[in-house]
Amino acid sequence: MSSEQPPRVRFLTVAEVADVMRVSKMTVYRLLHSGEMPAVRVGRSFRVPQDALDHYLATAVIDTERMTS
């Protein structure tokens, strides 16, 4: 039996995710409800795994076509 424990998953609140992304909490809720960002439901609250936020930000697509218009 190994004494090494797997790394603990860090969960963020919707407010913390919004702060990191510099968006409103409503924007985060939209991402959660659309399934674009996974989350765990704890009672009536959502918690987003840090890895899920990191993955979302790393793979977000920037629409340069819309930015130049």
Short mmCIF file of C-alpha atoms in Angstrom, two decimals:
data_model
loop_
_atom_site.label_atom_id
_atom_site.label_comp_id
_atom_site.label_asym_id
_atom_site.label_seq_id
_atom_site.Cartn_x
_atom_site.Cartn_y
_atom_site.Cartn_z
CA MET A 1 0.00 0.00 0.00
CA SER A 2 1.47 3.35 -1.07
CA SER A 3 1.66 6.18 1.44
CA GLU A 4 1.53 8.72 -1.41
CA GLN A 5 -1.85 10.37 -1.71
CA PRO A 6 -3.14 11.70 -5.01
CA PRO A 7 -3.10 15.49 -5.30
CA ARG A 8 -6.20 17.11 -3.87
CA VAL A 9 -8.54 18.80 -6.29
CA ARG A 10 -9.07 22.50 -5.56
CA PHE A 11 -12.61 23.74 -6.11
CA LEU A 12 -13.49 27.37 -6.78
CA THR A 13 -16.74 29.21 -6.17
CA VAL A 14 -18.56 30.94 -9.01
CA ALA A 15 -17.41 34.29 -7.58
CA GLU A 16 -13.78 33.14 -7.56
CA VAL A 17 -14.03 31.91 -11.17
CA ALA A 18 -15.62 35.22 -12.21
CA ASP A 19 -12.81 37.11 -10.48
CA VAL A 20 -10.08 35.08 -12.21
CA MET A 21 -11.75 35.46 -15.61
CA ARG A 22 -12.71 39.11 -14.95
CA VAL A 23 -16.32 38.49 -15.96
CA SER A 24 -19.62 38.64 -14.10
CA LYS A 25 -20.95 35.75 -12.06
CA MET A 26 -23.83 35.54 -14.55
CA THR A 27 -21.34 34.83 -17.34
CA VAL A 28 -19.88 31.97 -15.29
CA TYR A 29 -23.37 30.60 -14.62
CA ARG A 30 -24.05 30.66 -18.38
CA LEU A 31 -20.87 28.67 -19.01
CA LEU A 32 -21.88 26.14 -16.36
CA HIS A 33 -25.47 25.74 -17.56
CA SER A 34 -24.40 25.41 -21.21
CA GLY A 35 -21.89 22.70 -20.28
CA GLU A 36 -18.92 24.68 -21.62
CA MET A 37 -17.31 24.52 -18.17
CA PRO A 38 -17.83 21.50 -15.90
CA ALA A 39 -18.79 21.96 -12.27
CA VAL A 40 -19.95 20.02 -9.25
CA ARG A 41 -23.20 20.92 -7.57
CA VAL A 42 -23.03 21.21 -3.78
CA GLY A 43 -26.51 21.83 -2.47
CA ARG A 44 -27.69 24.89 -4.39
CA SER A 45 -24.16 26.07 -5.16
CA PHE A 46 -21.68 25.20 -7.88
CA ARG A 47 -17.99 24.48 -7.44
CA VAL A 48 -15.62 24.51 -10.39
CA PRO A 49 -12.50 22.32 -10.28
CA GLN A 50 -9.35 24.43 -10.75
CA ASP A 51 -8.27 22.04 -13.53
CA ALA A 52 -11.53 22.70 -15.41
CA LEU A 53 -10.99 26.46 -15.26
CA ASP A 54 -7.37 26.08 -16.37
CA HIS A 55 -8.43 23.86 -19.29
CA TYR A 56 -11.21 26.24 -20.34
CA LEU A 57 -8.85 29.22 -20.38
CA ALA A 58 -6.11 27.28 -22.20
CA THR A 59 -8.45 26.10 -24.93
CA ALA A 60 -10.64 29.19 -25.31
CA VAL A 61 -10.91 30.28 -28.93
CA ILE A 62 -10.40 33.93 -29.75
CA ASP A 63 -12.51 35.08 -32.69
CA THR A 64 -10.10 37.51 -34.32
CA GLU A 65 -12.54 38.09 -37.16
CA ARG A 66 -15.04 39.72 -34.80
CA MET A 67 -12.32 41.69 -33.00
CA THR A 68 -11.15 43.45 -36.18
CA SER A 69 -14.62 44.56 -37.28
#
